[in-house]
Coordinates of C-alpha atoms in Angstrom, one line a residue:
M1 CA 15.1 38.9 33.2
I2 CA 13.6 35.7 31.7
K3 CA 10.5 37.1 31.1
L4 CA 12.3 39.5 28.6
A5 CA 14.0 36.4 26.7
A6 CA 10.9 34.7 26.3
S7 CA 9.2 37.0 24.6
V8 CA 12.4 37.3 22.5
I9 CA 12.0 33.8 21.5
V10 CA 8.5 34.3 20.5
A11 CA 8.8 37.0 18.7
I12 CA 12.0 35.3 16.2
G13 CA 9.8 32.7 15.7
L14 CA 6.7 34.5 15.4
T15 CA 9.4 36.3 12.3
A16 CA 10.2 33.0 11.2
C17 CA 6.6 32.2 10.7
S18 CA 5.9 35.1 8.9
A19 CA 8.9 34.9 6.8
V20 CA 8.0 31.2 5.2
E21 CA 8.0 30.7 1.7
Q22 CA 3.9 29.8 0.2
K23 CA 6.0 26.7 -0.6
D24 CA 6.8 25.4 3.1
L25 CA 3.1 26.5 4.3
P26 CA 2.3 23.8 7.3
A27 CA -0.2 21.7 5.5
N28 CA -4.0 22.4 7.2
S29 CA -2.6 25.1 9.2
G30 CA -6.3 26.0 8.3
V31 CA -4.6 29.2 7.2
S32 CA -5.1 30.0 3.5
N33 CA -2.2 30.6 1.3
A34 CA -3.0 33.7 -1.2
L35 CA -2.3 35.3 2.5
L36 CA 1.4 35.3 2.4
E37 CA 1.6 37.2 -1.8
D38 CA 1.7 40.6 0.6
K39 CA 3.0 38.9 3.4
P40 CA 4.9 41.7 5.6
K41 CA 8.4 41.5 6.1
E42 CA 9.1 41.6 9.6
W43 CA 6.8 40.0 12.0
A44 CA 6.9 43.4 14.1
D45 CA 5.3 45.3 10.9
S46 CA 2.4 42.7 10.6
Y47 CA -0.7 42.5 13.3
A48 CA 0.8 39.5 14.7
G49 CA 2.9 42.4 16.5
N50 CA 0.1 44.5 17.2
P51 CA -0.7 44.4 21.3
S52 CA -3.9 44.8 20.3
V53 CA -4.2 41.8 18.1
Q54 CA -2.6 39.6 21.3
A55 CA -5.0 40.6 23.1
F56 CA -7.2 39.3 20.6
I57 CA -5.8 36.3 19.9
D58 CA -5.9 35.8 23.8
K59 CA -9.8 36.2 23.9
M60 CA -9.9 33.7 21.3
A61 CA -8.0 31.0 22.4
S62 CA -9.4 32.0 26.1
Q63 CA -13.0 32.2 25.3
H64 CA -13.8 30.1 21.7
G65 CA -10.6 27.3 22.8
Y66 CA -9.5 29.0 18.9
D67 CA -6.0 27.1 17.9
R68 CA -3.9 29.9 19.2
K69 CA -0.6 28.7 16.2
T70 CA -3.2 28.9 13.4
L71 CA -4.3 32.8 15.0
E72 CA -1.2 33.9 15.5
L73 CA 0.1 32.6 11.8
A74 CA -2.7 33.9 10.1
F75 CA -2.3 37.0 11.8
S76 CA 1.8 37.8 10.9
H77 CA 0.9 36.9 7.4
I78 CA -1.4 40.4 7.0
K79 CA -0.8 44.3 8.1
R80 CA -2.8 47.4 7.6
R81 CA -5.3 48.0 3.9
P82 CA -4.9 52.2 3.3
K83 CA -7.9 51.4 1.1
V84 CA -9.9 49.8 3.4
I85 CA -9.5 52.7 5.3
E86 CA -9.9 55.4 2.7
K87 CA -13.6 53.3 1.1
S88 CA -14.8 53.7 4.9
D89 CA -14.9 57.2 5.4
N90 CA -16.5 57.9 1.7
Q91 CA -18.9 55.6 0.9
P92 CA -21.9 56.4 -1.4
E93 CA -24.4 56.6 1.0
V94 CA -23.3 58.9 2.0
L95 CA -21.2 62.0 -0.4
I96 CA -23.9 60.8 -3.0
P97 CA -27.2 62.9 -4.1
Y98 CA -29.7 60.8 -4.4
Y99 CA -30.2 61.8 -7.7
Q100 CA -26.7 60.5 -8.9
Y101 CA -27.2 57.5 -5.9
K102 CA -30.2 56.1 -7.6
T103 CA -28.4 55.8 -11.2
R104 CA -26.2 52.9 -10.3
F105 CA -29.1 51.0 -9.7
V106 CA -32.5 51.6 -10.4
N107 CA -31.6 51.2 -14.4
Q108 CA -32.5 49.2 -17.2
D109 CA -30.4 46.5 -17.0
R110 CA -30.6 45.4 -13.0
M111 CA -34.6 45.6 -14.0
R112 CA -34.4 43.2 -16.3
A113 CA -31.3 41.4 -15.2
G114 CA -33.9 41.5 -11.6
Q115 CA -36.6 40.0 -13.8
K116 CA -34.7 37.3 -14.6
F117 CA -32.8 36.9 -11.8
A118 CA -37.2 36.0 -10.6
L119 CA -38.5 34.0 -12.7
R120 CA -35.5 31.3 -12.5
N121 CA -36.3 31.1 -8.9
A122 CA -39.5 31.4 -9.0
K123 CA -39.8 28.8 -6.6
W124 CA -37.7 29.9 -4.3
L125 CA -39.3 33.2 -4.4
N126 CA -43.1 32.2 -3.6
K127 CA -41.6 29.8 -0.8
A128 CA -39.7 32.8 1.0
E129 CA -43.3 34.4 0.5
Q130 CA -45.1 32.1 1.6
E131 CA -42.5 31.6 5.1
F132 CA -41.8 34.7 5.7
G133 CA -44.3 36.8 3.9
I134 CA -41.7 38.9 2.2
D135 CA -42.8 40.6 -0.8
P136 CA -40.7 38.6 -4.0
H137 CA -39.9 42.1 -5.5
V138 CA -38.0 43.5 -2.6
V139 CA -36.1 39.8 -2.4
V140 CA -34.8 40.6 -5.2
A141 CA -34.0 44.4 -5.8
L142 CA -32.3 43.8 -2.6
I143 CA -30.7 41.1 -3.8
G144 CA -30.0 43.5 -7.3
V145 CA -28.4 46.3 -5.2
E146 CA -26.5 44.8 -3.0
T147 CA -24.4 42.2 -5.6
Y148 CA -25.8 42.5 -9.1
Y149 CA -27.5 39.5 -8.4
G150 CA -24.2 37.3 -7.5
R151 CA -22.0 39.2 -10.6
I152 CA -20.2 41.7 -7.9
T153 CA -19.9 40.2 -4.5
G154 CA -15.7 41.5 -3.7
S155 CA -13.0 40.6 -4.4
K156 CA -10.9 41.5 -1.2
D157 CA -9.6 38.8 1.3
V158 CA -12.6 39.2 3.9
F159 CA -9.9 38.5 6.8
T160 CA -7.9 41.2 5.9
S161 CA -10.2 43.4 5.6
L162 CA -12.2 42.8 8.9
T163 CA -8.3 43.4 11.0
T164 CA -7.8 46.7 9.2
L165 CA -10.9 48.0 10.1
A166 CA -11.4 46.2 14.1
F167 CA -7.2 47.6 14.6
D168 CA -6.9 50.7 12.4
Y169 CA -10.7 52.1 12.1
P170 CA -11.1 53.8 16.2
R171 CA -14.6 55.1 15.0
R172 CA -15.8 51.7 14.8
E173 CA -13.2 49.3 16.3
T174 CA -15.3 47.3 18.7
Y175 CA -18.1 46.5 15.7
F176 CA -15.6 45.0 13.7
Q177 CA -13.4 43.5 16.4
S178 CA -16.8 41.5 17.0
E179 CA -17.4 41.0 13.6
L180 CA -13.7 39.8 13.0
E181 CA -14.3 37.2 16.0
A182 CA -17.7 35.8 14.2
Y183 CA -16.0 35.9 10.7
L184 CA -13.4 33.7 12.8
L185 CA -16.0 31.1 14.1
L186 CA -17.4 31.3 11.6
A187 CA -14.2 30.5 9.1
R188 CA -13.8 27.7 11.8
E189 CA -17.3 25.9 11.6
E190 CA -17.5 26.0 7.4
G191 CA -14.0 24.5 7.2
W192 CA -13.1 27.6 5.3
N193 CA -9.1 28.4 5.2
I194 CA -8.8 31.8 7.2
G195 CA -8.2 34.0 4.1
D196 CA -9.5 32.5 1.1
T197 CA -13.5 34.2 1.4
K198 CA -13.3 36.9 -0.2
G199 CA -16.0 39.7 -0.4
S200 CA -16.7 43.3 0.2
Y201 CA -14.5 46.0 1.1
S202 CA -15.9 46.0 4.7
G203 CA -15.4 41.9 5.0
A204 CA -19.5 41.8 3.4
M205 CA -20.2 38.3 2.0
G206 CA -21.6 36.6 -0.5
M207 CA -24.3 37.9 -3.4
V208 CA -26.3 39.2 -0.3
Q209 CA -23.3 40.8 1.5
F210 CA -23.8 39.4 4.9
M211 CA -21.4 40.8 7.5
P212 CA -20.0 37.6 9.8
S213 CA -22.4 37.9 12.5
N214 CA -26.0 38.5 10.1
Y215 CA -24.5 34.7 8.7
Q216 CA -24.1 33.0 11.5
K217 CA -27.6 33.8 12.4
L218 CA -29.7 34.7 9.6
A219 CA -27.9 32.5 6.7
L220 CA -29.9 29.6 5.8
D221 CA -29.1 26.1 3.6
Y222 CA -32.8 26.7 1.6
D223 CA -32.4 24.2 -0.8
Q224 CA -31.6 22.2 1.5
D225 CA -28.3 20.7 0.2
G226 CA -26.8 20.2 3.3
H227 CA -24.9 23.5 3.0
I228 CA -25.6 27.1 3.6
D229 CA -23.7 29.0 0.5
L230 CA -24.0 32.6 -0.1
W231 CA -21.9 32.9 -2.3
H232 CA -23.2 30.4 -5.3
S233 CA -26.5 28.9 -3.9
E234 CA -29.2 31.6 -5.4
A235 CA -31.8 29.7 -3.1
D236 CA -29.9 30.1 -0.2
A237 CA -29.7 33.5 -1.1
I238 CA -33.0 34.3 -1.7
G239 CA -34.1 32.4 1.9
S240 CA -31.2 34.4 3.7
V241 CA -33.1 37.9 2.3
A242 CA -36.0 36.9 3.9
N243 CA -35.1 35.3 6.7
Y244 CA -33.2 39.1 7.8
L245 CA -36.2 41.3 6.1
K246 CA -39.0 39.1 8.7
H247 CA -36.1 38.9 11.9
H248 CA -35.8 43.2 11.6
G249 CA -39.1 43.7 11.3
W250 CA -41.0 43.2 7.9
T251 CA -45.3 43.6 8.3
T252 CA -46.1 41.7 5.7
D253 CA -48.9 43.5 3.0
Q254 CA -48.5 46.7 4.2
P255 CA -47.0 49.4 1.5
W256 CA -43.6 51.2 2.1
F257 CA -44.0 54.4 1.5
V258 CA -46.2 57.5 -0.1
T259 CA -45.0 60.6 -1.7
A260 CA -45.4 63.7 0.5
Q261 CA -46.0 67.8 0.7
V262 CA -44.8 68.8 2.4
A263 CA -45.9 72.9 3.0
D264 CA -43.9 74.8 5.5
L265 CA -39.9 73.1 5.5
A266 CA -39.4 75.5 8.1
T267 CA -41.7 73.4 10.3
V268 CA -40.6 69.9 9.9
E269 CA -37.3 70.4 9.2
E270 CA -35.5 68.8 12.0
Q271 CA -38.1 65.9 11.6
V272 CA -36.5 64.9 7.5
N273 CA -34.4 61.9 8.2
K274 CA -34.6 61.6 11.6
G275 CA -34.3 58.6 12.8
R276 CA -34.9 54.9 12.2
S277 CA -38.2 54.1 12.8
P278 CA -42.4 55.7 12.1
S279 CA -43.1 58.8 14.2
K280 CA -46.0 60.2 13.2
N281 CA -49.2 58.8 12.2
M282 CA -51.3 61.0 9.0
T283 CA -53.4 62.7 11.3
E284 CA -50.1 64.6 13.4
W285 CA -48.2 65.1 10.1
S286 CA -51.4 66.5 8.3
A287 CA -51.5 69.0 11.8
V288 CA -47.7 70.6 10.3
N289 CA -49.1 70.1 6.5
V290 CA -47.3 67.0 5.8
L291 CA -50.1 65.7 3.6
P292 CA -49.4 62.2 1.4
T293 CA -50.2 62.4 -2.2
Q294 CA -51.2 59.1 -3.2
P295 CA -53.5 56.7 -1.9
F296 CA -52.7 55.9 2.4
V297 CA -53.3 53.9 5.0
I298 CA -52.9 55.5 9.0
N299 CA -49.8 53.9 10.9
K300 CA -47.0 56.0 11.8
T301 CA -44.4 57.2 9.0
G302 CA -41.3 58.9 9.1
L303 CA -40.2 61.4 6.7
I304 CA -38.5 61.0 4.1
G305 CA -36.2 63.4 1.7
L306 CA -34.0 63.2 -0.8
R307 CA -32.6 65.4 -3.4
T308 CA -34.0 64.4 -7.0
S309 CA -32.2 66.8 -8.8
P310 CA -30.3 69.0 -8.9
N311 CA -32.2 71.7 -7.6
E312 CA -35.1 70.1 -5.9
V313 CA -35.4 67.5 -3.1
S314 CA -38.8 64.9 -2.7
Y315 CA -40.2 63.6 0.2
W316 CA -42.1 61.1 1.0
L317 CA -43.6 59.4 4.2
A318 CA -42.4 55.7 4.8
Y319 CA -43.7 53.0 6.9
E320 CA -41.9 50.6 9.3
N321 CA -41.0 48.5 5.6
F322 CA -39.3 51.2 4.9
F323 CA -37.1 51.6 7.9
T324 CA -36.7 47.9 7.7
V325 CA -34.5 47.9 4.8
M326 CA -32.5 50.3 6.2
D327 CA -31.5 48.0 8.9
Y328 CA -29.8 46.1 5.7
N329 CA -27.8 49.0 5.2
P330 CA -28.2 52.2 7.7
S331 CA -29.0 54.5 4.6
R332 CA -32.0 56.0 3.2
R333 CA -30.9 56.6 -0.9
Y334 CA -29.6 52.8 -0.4
A335 CA -33.1 51.8 1.3
M336 CA -34.8 54.5 -1.4
S337 CA -32.7 52.9 -4.4
V338 CA -33.6 48.8 -2.9
L339 CA -37.5 49.8 -3.0
E340 CA -37.9 51.7 -5.9
L341 CA -35.6 49.1 -7.9
A342 CA -38.8 46.1 -6.8
K343 CA -41.5 49.0 -7.9
S344 CA -39.3 49.2 -11.7
I345 CA -39.1 45.1 -11.8
G346 CA -42.6 44.5 -10.9
A347 CA -43.6 47.2 -13.5
Y348 CA -41.5 45.6 -16.1
E349 CA -43.4 42.1 -15.6
A350 CA -46.4 43.4 -15.5
K351 CA -45.9 44.6 -19.4

């Protein structure tokens, strides 16, 4: 009976928290006023009323010494964002054929914008190439595909998006709970108010669209101004992308892919788009009548097949660096778009 009474008191207290007006939000609460704009009417309708979230709050408080009142306040002001679930289940990298998907990124506008980005950031791109061995065109193209060189970084509250995916998207709840944990620790470290951080529907942030754990581990203060800013500092974005690719295994001065001819698809069909790393050397591929149609090196490759028109599938033999780009986004359509844009930027500069 005593436990029940205590629970009722806590619930009443949190209901009061969720009902406060924006002007009444405690000063220095660590929670963004913006979370109050679409707050749940009742505490029970908020994420704070979810037992799994309460267990998560317990973990943050016990393992990380996180202020429980701050978390209670933040979670009591948000509810499930259905659009996040819808977009997670309908990603263009999965649904759209390559010949349509790539037109979003491999086009004249993005190529020219990439050249301008490269020219004004030549100092930082050269520095990143020297320190990490990453082709500057790949760094530029990756930022171009992710956010159009910082023009489109996302307008959704990262906290609500991550919470929705952490507790209402069972297929990847473990991953997103770890990213929510990383975001909250990052917010505390960086002095961000919870809910102020804007990003993609999946919680990716800045012009490089780092998830919180990657922001923690791999983001760099490349311009050395004392602050990592992946939203506004192009230098920080360049250094961070180069650091990411190097961390995931980019090999300097190695090719990305070569076009290939597949003589007998039935023989190798199960090996097309299989795995996340190279599987055979060129001798092994030639033994199954998969032959490069461009100059090549003998390193191991994987066989990539993408639809390049409604009635045609084209094939490539992809080296390790191709799969390193896939570590950024595990889609072959994505990786090929990044690398084709990189080639286009390079060709444009050479004119």
